[in-house]
Tab-separated table of C-alpha atoms and ligand atoms in Angstrom:
chain	number	residue	atom	x	y	z
A	21	MET	CA	13.812	0.704	-21.656
A	22	GLY	CA	11.515	0.232	-18.594
A	23	LYS	CA	8.296	2.115	-18.260
A	24	PHE	CA	9.434	3.492	-14.904
A	25	ASP	CA	12.948	4.465	-15.951
A	26	GLY	CA	13.897	7.727	-14.109
A	27	LYS	CA	11.088	7.317	-11.632
A	28	VAL	CA	11.520	6.990	-7.814
A	29	ALA	CA	8.946	5.029	-5.832
A	30	ILE	CA	8.415	4.505	-2.116
A	31	VAL	CA	6.498	1.363	-1.100
A	32	THR	CA	5.607	1.322	2.610
A	33	GLY	CA	5.682	-2.200	4.035
A	34	GLY	CA	7.733	-3.301	0.978
A	35	SER	CA	9.412	-6.149	2.856
A	36	ARG	CA	6.790	-8.838	2.649
A	37	GLY	CA	3.590	-9.911	0.888
A	38	ILE	CA	1.872	-7.485	-1.396
A	39	GLY	CA	4.268	-4.607	-0.770
A	40	ARG	CA	7.166	-6.877	-1.648
A	41	ALA	CA	5.530	-7.833	-4.993
A	42	ILE	CA	4.748	-4.133	-5.724
A	43	ALA	CA	8.419	-3.123	-5.004
A	44	LEU	CA	9.698	-5.927	-7.327
A	45	GLU	CA	7.195	-5.027	-10.076
A	46	LEU	CA	8.097	-1.339	-10.053
A	47	GLY	CA	11.772	-2.116	-9.804
A	48	SER	CA	11.726	-4.630	-12.606
A	49	HIS	CA	10.399	-1.821	-14.933
A	50	GLY	CA	13.204	0.546	-14.007
A	51	ALA	CA	11.953	2.446	-10.946
A	52	LYS	CA	14.352	3.237	-8.197
A	53	VAL	CA	12.509	1.797	-5.124
A	54	ALA	CA	12.613	2.704	-1.449
A	55	VAL	CA	11.591	-0.439	0.386
A	56	ASN	CA	10.147	0.678	3.688
A	57	TYR	CA	9.781	-1.837	6.508
A	58	HIS	CA	9.024	-1.858	10.193
A	59	ALA	CA	10.751	-4.923	11.731
A	60	SER	CA	11.833	-7.189	8.822
A	61	ALA	CA	15.222	-5.822	7.920
A	62	ALA	CA	16.537	-8.992	6.329
A	63	ALA	CA	13.415	-9.428	4.169
A	64	ALA	CA	13.655	-5.793	3.005
A	65	GLU	CA	17.336	-6.199	2.100
A	66	GLU	CA	16.430	-9.243	0.076
A	67	VAL	CA	13.910	-7.171	-1.960
A	68	VAL	CA	16.569	-4.498	-2.424
A	69	ALA	CA	19.095	-7.106	-3.661
A	70	ALA	CA	16.512	-8.541	-6.121
A	71	ILE	CA	15.766	-5.094	-7.568
A	72	ARG	CA	19.431	-4.395	-7.966
A	73	ALA	CA	19.961	-7.735	-9.630
A	74	ALA	CA	17.242	-6.790	-12.078
A	75	GLY	CA	19.305	-3.729	-13.021
A	76	SER	CA	17.608	-0.883	-11.127
A	77	ASP	CA	18.479	0.656	-7.767
A	78	ALA	CA	16.789	0.306	-4.417
A	79	LEU	CA	17.167	1.178	-0.745
A	80	ALA	CA	15.712	-0.375	2.374
A	81	VAL	CA	14.485	2.241	4.945
A	82	GLN	CA	13.289	1.374	8.413
A	83	ALA	CA	10.380	3.507	9.673
A	84	ASP	CA	7.127	3.073	11.575
A	85	VAL	CA	4.931	4.935	9.098
A	86	SER	CA	2.370	5.723	11.738
A	87	ASP	CA	4.850	8.111	13.357
A	88	PRO	CA	5.197	11.609	11.818
A	89	GLU	CA	8.919	12.022	12.692
A	90	GLN	CA	9.772	8.619	11.244
A	91	VAL	CA	7.830	9.452	8.101
A	92	ASN	CA	9.722	12.658	7.704
A	93	ALA	CA	13.033	10.788	8.216
A	94	LEU	CA	11.934	8.174	5.624
A	95	PHE	CA	11.191	10.842	2.980
A	96	LYS	CA	14.500	12.615	3.777
A	97	ALA	CA	16.437	9.371	3.361
A	98	VAL	CA	14.746	8.752	0.018
A	99	THR	CA	15.208	12.287	-1.390
A	100	ASP	CA	18.835	12.348	-0.157
A	101	ALA	CA	19.481	9.066	-1.990
A	102	PHE	CA	17.386	9.437	-5.106
A	103	GLY	CA	16.520	13.152	-5.304
A	104	LYS	CA	12.707	13.063	-5.477
A	105	VAL	CA	9.635	10.882	-5.121
A	106	ASP	CA	7.376	10.190	-8.158
A	107	ILE	CA	5.291	7.245	-6.877
A	108	LEU	CA	4.040	6.615	-3.370
A	109	VAL	CA	2.378	3.297	-2.516
A	110	ASN	CA	0.668	3.301	0.854
A	111	ASN	CA	0.723	-0.421	1.540
A	112	ALA	CA	1.820	-0.951	5.116
A	113	GLY	CA	-0.978	-2.524	7.089
A	114	ILE	CA	-1.942	-4.754	9.978
A	115	THR	CA	-5.022	-6.541	11.289
A	116	ARG	CA	-6.080	-6.951	14.920
A	117	ASP	CA	-9.343	-9.012	14.418
A	118	ASN	CA	-12.001	-9.793	16.990
A	119	VAL	CA	-15.712	-9.199	17.607
A	120	ILE	CA	-16.312	-5.640	18.837
A	121	MET	CA	-17.118	-6.821	22.325
A	122	MET	CA	-13.612	-8.240	22.684
A	123	LEU	CA	-11.672	-5.449	21.005
A	124	LYS	CA	-9.934	-2.897	23.222
A	125	PRO	CA	-9.535	0.784	22.307
A	126	ASP	CA	-5.852	0.090	21.720
A	127	ASP	CA	-6.704	-2.559	19.065
A	128	PHE	CA	-8.716	0.153	17.303
A	129	ASP	CA	-6.032	2.833	17.619
A	130	VAL	CA	-3.114	0.696	16.419
A	131	VAL	CA	-4.951	-0.524	13.320
A	132	ILE	CA	-6.198	3.036	12.451
A	133	ASP	CA	-2.780	4.474	13.048
A	134	THR	CA	-0.831	1.793	11.026
A	135	ASN	CA	-3.227	1.611	8.142
A	136	LEU	CA	-4.887	5.113	7.820
A	137	ARG	CA	-2.788	7.606	9.745
A	138	SER	CA	0.290	6.262	7.956
A	139	ALA	CA	-1.279	6.828	4.521
A	140	TRP	CA	-2.257	10.387	5.442
A	141	LEU	CA	1.216	11.150	6.843
A	142	CYS	CA	3.063	9.707	3.832
A	143	SER	CA	0.648	11.411	1.358
A	144	LYS	CA	1.267	14.726	3.121
A	145	ALA	CA	5.040	14.202	2.926
A	146	ALA	CA	4.953	13.161	-0.747
A	147	SER	CA	2.454	15.893	-1.877
A	148	ARG	CA	4.791	18.851	-1.468
A	149	GLY	CA	7.398	17.550	-3.887
A	150	MET	CA	4.884	16.066	-6.278
A	151	MET	CA	2.938	19.317	-6.533
A	152	LYS	CA	6.115	21.224	-7.128
A	153	GLN	CA	7.223	18.908	-9.931
A	154	ARG	CA	3.698	18.877	-11.211
A	155	SER	CA	3.517	15.154	-11.455
A	156	GLY	CA	3.093	12.172	-9.175
A	157	ARG	CA	1.149	9.059	-8.328
A	158	ILE	CA	-0.217	8.119	-4.963
A	159	ILE	CA	-1.733	4.685	-4.700
A	160	ASN	CA	-3.432	3.466	-1.476
A	161	ILE	CA	-3.825	-0.223	-0.742
A	162	THR	CA	-7.258	-0.435	0.849
A	163	SER	CA	-9.368	-3.589	0.903
A	164	VAL	CA	-12.701	-5.022	-0.234
A	165	VAL	CA	-13.403	-5.078	3.515
A	166	GLY	CA	-13.441	-1.308	3.384
A	167	ILE	CA	-16.194	-1.448	0.711
A	168	ALA	CA	-18.287	-4.371	1.879
A	169	GLY	CA	-17.416	-4.693	5.646
A	170	ASN	CA	-16.597	-7.951	7.420
A	171	GLY	CA	-17.659	-9.225	10.844
A	172	GLY	CA	-14.719	-9.386	13.307
A	173	GLN	CA	-12.954	-6.505	11.532
A	174	THR	CA	-14.656	-3.325	12.613
A	175	ASN	CA	-11.269	-1.653	13.264
A	176	TYR	CA	-9.723	-2.897	10.031
A	177	ALA	CA	-12.811	-2.055	7.894
A	178	ALA	CA	-12.955	1.480	9.370
A	179	SER	CA	-9.258	2.051	8.501
A	180	LYS	CA	-9.739	0.748	4.970
A	181	ALA	CA	-12.924	2.753	4.348
A	182	GLY	CA	-11.034	5.705	5.645
A	183	MET	CA	-8.416	5.208	3.055
A	184	ILE	CA	-11.006	5.450	0.332
A	185	GLY	CA	-12.214	8.779	1.614
A	186	LEU	CA	-8.623	9.975	1.852
A	187	THR	CA	-8.028	8.855	-1.751
A	188	LYS	CA	-10.994	10.767	-3.118
A	189	ALA	CA	-10.467	13.987	-1.091
A	190	LEU	CA	-6.768	14.195	-1.920
A	191	ALA	CA	-7.452	13.322	-5.590
A	192	LYS	CA	-9.760	16.364	-5.777
A	193	GLU	CA	-7.298	18.527	-3.939
A	194	ILE	CA	-4.198	17.975	-5.992
A	195	ALA	CA	-5.463	16.916	-9.451
A	196	SER	CA	-4.800	20.423	-10.822
A	197	ARG	CA	-1.118	19.968	-10.056
A	198	GLY	CA	-0.763	16.850	-12.153
A	199	VAL	CA	-0.896	14.365	-9.268
A	200	THR	CA	-3.281	11.421	-9.325
A	201	VAL	CA	-4.484	9.573	-6.214
A	202	ASN	CA	-6.103	6.132	-6.546
A	203	ALA	CA	-6.747	3.103	-4.415
A	204	VAL	CA	-6.410	-0.619	-5.066
A	205	ALA	CA	-8.720	-2.849	-3.079
A	206	PRO	CA	-7.466	-6.452	-2.912
A	207	GLY	CA	-9.672	-9.307	-1.980
A	208	PHE	CA	-8.292	-12.462	-0.505
A	209	ILE	CA	-4.611	-12.552	-1.201
A	210	ALA	CA	-1.995	-15.190	-0.190
A	211	SER	CA	0.411	-13.453	2.274
A	212	ASP	CA	1.463	-13.690	5.939
A	213	MET	CA	-1.679	-11.701	6.745
A	214	THR	CA	-3.957	-14.487	5.539
A	215	ALA	CA	-1.609	-17.439	6.231
A	216	ALA	CA	-2.939	-18.040	9.760
A	217	LEU	CA	-6.484	-18.813	8.504
A	218	SER	CA	-7.748	-22.337	9.013
A	219	GLU	CA	-8.229	-24.725	6.110
A	220	ASP	CA	-11.986	-24.487	6.588
A	221	ILE	CA	-12.099	-20.670	6.398
A	222	LEU	CA	-9.667	-20.755	3.410
A	223	LYS	CA	-11.965	-23.270	1.580
A	224	LYS	CA	-15.079	-21.122	2.229
A	225	ALA	CA	-13.367	-17.961	1.157
A	226	ILE	CA	-12.290	-19.516	-2.119
A	227	GLU	CA	-15.791	-20.849	-2.786
A	228	ALA	CA	-16.973	-17.193	-2.638
A	229	ILE	CA	-14.539	-16.089	-5.356
A	230	PRO	CA	-15.979	-16.480	-8.903
A	231	LEU	CA	-12.525	-16.891	-10.425
A	232	GLY	CA	-12.069	-19.799	-8.033
A	233	ARG	CA	-8.660	-19.102	-6.498
A	234	GLN	CA	-6.966	-16.978	-3.891
A	235	GLY	CA	-5.158	-13.953	-5.381
A	236	ALA	CA	-1.360	-13.698	-5.517
A	237	PRO	CA	0.524	-10.618	-4.343
A	238	GLU	CA	1.559	-10.236	-8.046
A	239	ASP	CA	-2.105	-9.839	-9.068
A	240	VAL	CA	-2.236	-6.699	-6.892
A	241	ALA	CA	1.167	-5.502	-8.008
A	242	LYS	CA	0.178	-5.449	-11.671
A	243	ALA	CA	-2.796	-3.257	-10.888
A	244	VAL	CA	-0.714	-0.893	-8.866
A	245	ALA	CA	1.951	-0.725	-11.651
A	246	PHE	CA	-0.876	0.215	-14.109
A	247	LEU	CA	-2.074	3.062	-11.923
A	248	ALA	CA	1.523	4.227	-11.441
A	249	SER	CA	2.153	4.315	-15.186
A	250	ASP	CA	1.621	6.890	-17.848
A	251	ASP	CA	-1.241	4.731	-19.163
A	252	ALA	CA	-3.325	5.724	-16.182
A	253	ALA	CA	-2.715	9.524	-16.579
A	254	TYR	CA	-6.488	10.275	-16.849
A	255	ILE	CA	-7.606	8.120	-13.903
A	256	THR	CA	-7.861	9.706	-10.416
A	257	GLY	CA	-10.015	9.209	-7.289
A	258	GLN	CA	-10.837	5.636	-8.189
A	259	VAL	CA	-10.861	2.344	-6.372
A	260	LEU	CA	-9.708	-0.616	-8.483
A	261	VAL	CA	-10.917	-3.860	-6.962
A	262	VAL	CA	-8.617	-6.844	-7.461
A	263	ASP	CA	-10.468	-9.779	-5.939
A	264	GLY	CA	-11.342	-12.356	-8.504
A	265	GLY	CA	-14.890	-11.075	-8.538
A	266	MET	CA	-15.604	-11.707	-4.824
A	267	VAL	CA	-17.310	-8.287	-4.227
A	268	MET	CA	-19.376	-6.911	-7.047
B	4	NAP	P1	1.818	-8.676	5.394
B	4	NAP	O1	2.353	-9.810	4.524
B	4	NAP	O2	1.486	-8.920	6.836
B	4	NAP	O3	2.864	-7.470	5.234
B	4	NAP	C1	2.616	-6.250	5.994
B	4	NAP	C2	3.718	-5.270	5.602
B	4	NAP	O4	3.462	-4.029	6.279
B	4	NAP	C3	5.089	-5.742	6.066
B	4	NAP	O5	6.068	-5.331	5.141
B	4	NAP	C4	5.298	-4.897	7.359
B	4	NAP	O6	6.683	-4.654	7.665
B	4	NAP	C5	4.570	-3.622	7.019
B	4	NAP	N1	4.235	-2.855	8.227
B	4	NAP	C6	3.373	-3.225	9.244
B	4	NAP	N2	3.292	-2.204	10.151
B	4	NAP	C7	4.172	-1.255	9.712
B	4	NAP	C8	4.545	0.010	10.205
B	4	NAP	N3	4.029	0.508	11.408
B	4	NAP	N4	5.472	0.738	9.556
B	4	NAP	C9	5.936	0.309	8.357
B	4	NAP	N5	5.643	-0.869	7.807
B	4	NAP	C10	4.739	-1.703	8.544
B	4	NAP	O7	0.463	-8.035	4.700
B	4	NAP	P2	-0.074	-8.120	3.242
B	4	NAP	O8	-1.114	-9.184	3.133
B	4	NAP	O9	1.042	-8.045	2.263
B	4	NAP	O10	-0.838	-6.723	3.187
B	4	NAP	C11	-0.376	-5.535	2.588
B	4	NAP	C12	-1.481	-4.522	2.490
B	4	NAP	O11	-2.576	-5.082	1.745
B	4	NAP	C13	-2.055	-4.185	3.819
B	4	NAP	O12	-2.393	-2.781	3.885
B	4	NAP	C14	-3.349	-4.974	3.884
B	4	NAP	O13	-4.309	-4.452	4.762
B	4	NAP	C15	-3.793	-5.005	2.454
B	4	NAP	N6	-4.659	-6.097	2.080
B	4	NAP	C16	-4.227	-7.420	2.195
B	4	NAP	C17	-5.149	-8.408	1.791
B	4	NAP	C18	-4.749	-9.898	1.904
B	4	NAP	O14	-5.609	-10.701	1.638
B	4	NAP	N7	-3.495	-10.221	2.181
B	4	NAP	C19	-6.402	-8.062	1.353
B	4	NAP	C20	-6.764	-6.681	1.243
B	4	NAP	C21	-5.852	-5.755	1.599
B	4	NAP	P3	7.612	-5.686	8.453
B	4	NAP	O15	7.884	-6.793	7.540
B	4	NAP	O16	8.819	-4.938	8.803
B	4	NAP	O17	6.820	-6.161	9.617
């Protein structure tokens, strides 16, 4: 028996990195998982195959989650295939880093749309069914940068701080219907997003982490699985920081 047997999860940006680890973690405990992706079809199909090999079911669904019509199509595909949505993980995200003088308005808009608008659109799409079934879990992947800020990431930090406000407002709005809304704030995690950093920046970042290592996507996935589980039934509107102690 898996702790997510009978549950249906959507993981946005489930093809790579942290989203991939979350999809595999939920799937390995029995959830049927919709693995959303934007461009990486082969990577998403690989995640689907791994979940099926572990004995559950999964489906890869292409959608740009910053687009309302594509979000509606994503939710239709998932409910057509699996009947409902119990767990939504708003994980899809991008960076477009530079100092504010060099950033263009488009660099702001695309990061806000991909990281924050997407979470709002998917939460809106998920809420209706969750409120009706009087149960559900929405988990937003924010960042320590949304709490502490970071030079060169004004657009990204604004999007991630926005996700924290969204988490708390929606948690208050739909708690009475049995739906919890929480956020997980990763620190410095090994993924494609951080792979481009120089040796020097990597070394300095690790020096600032009390636990002395970069996080793995699985470290974040375990925290998400906890918040998605029955064990977290009395937790809502919270931000769980998973950063090896970097920001405290
Ligand atoms: P990643 O390896 O770059 O993966 C990003 C994922 O988001 C991919 O699956 C990508 O899909 C998907 N995606 C991007 N734009 C999308 C769109 N418009 N519609 C649907 N999916 C889209 O990044 P990651 O490091 O795993 O980050 C995952 C989340 O954690 C992000 O929200 C990020 O901000 C957050 N985070 C990461 C770190 C870190 O240190 N890595 C720290 C704090 C927070 P495709 O594969 O199809 O492109």
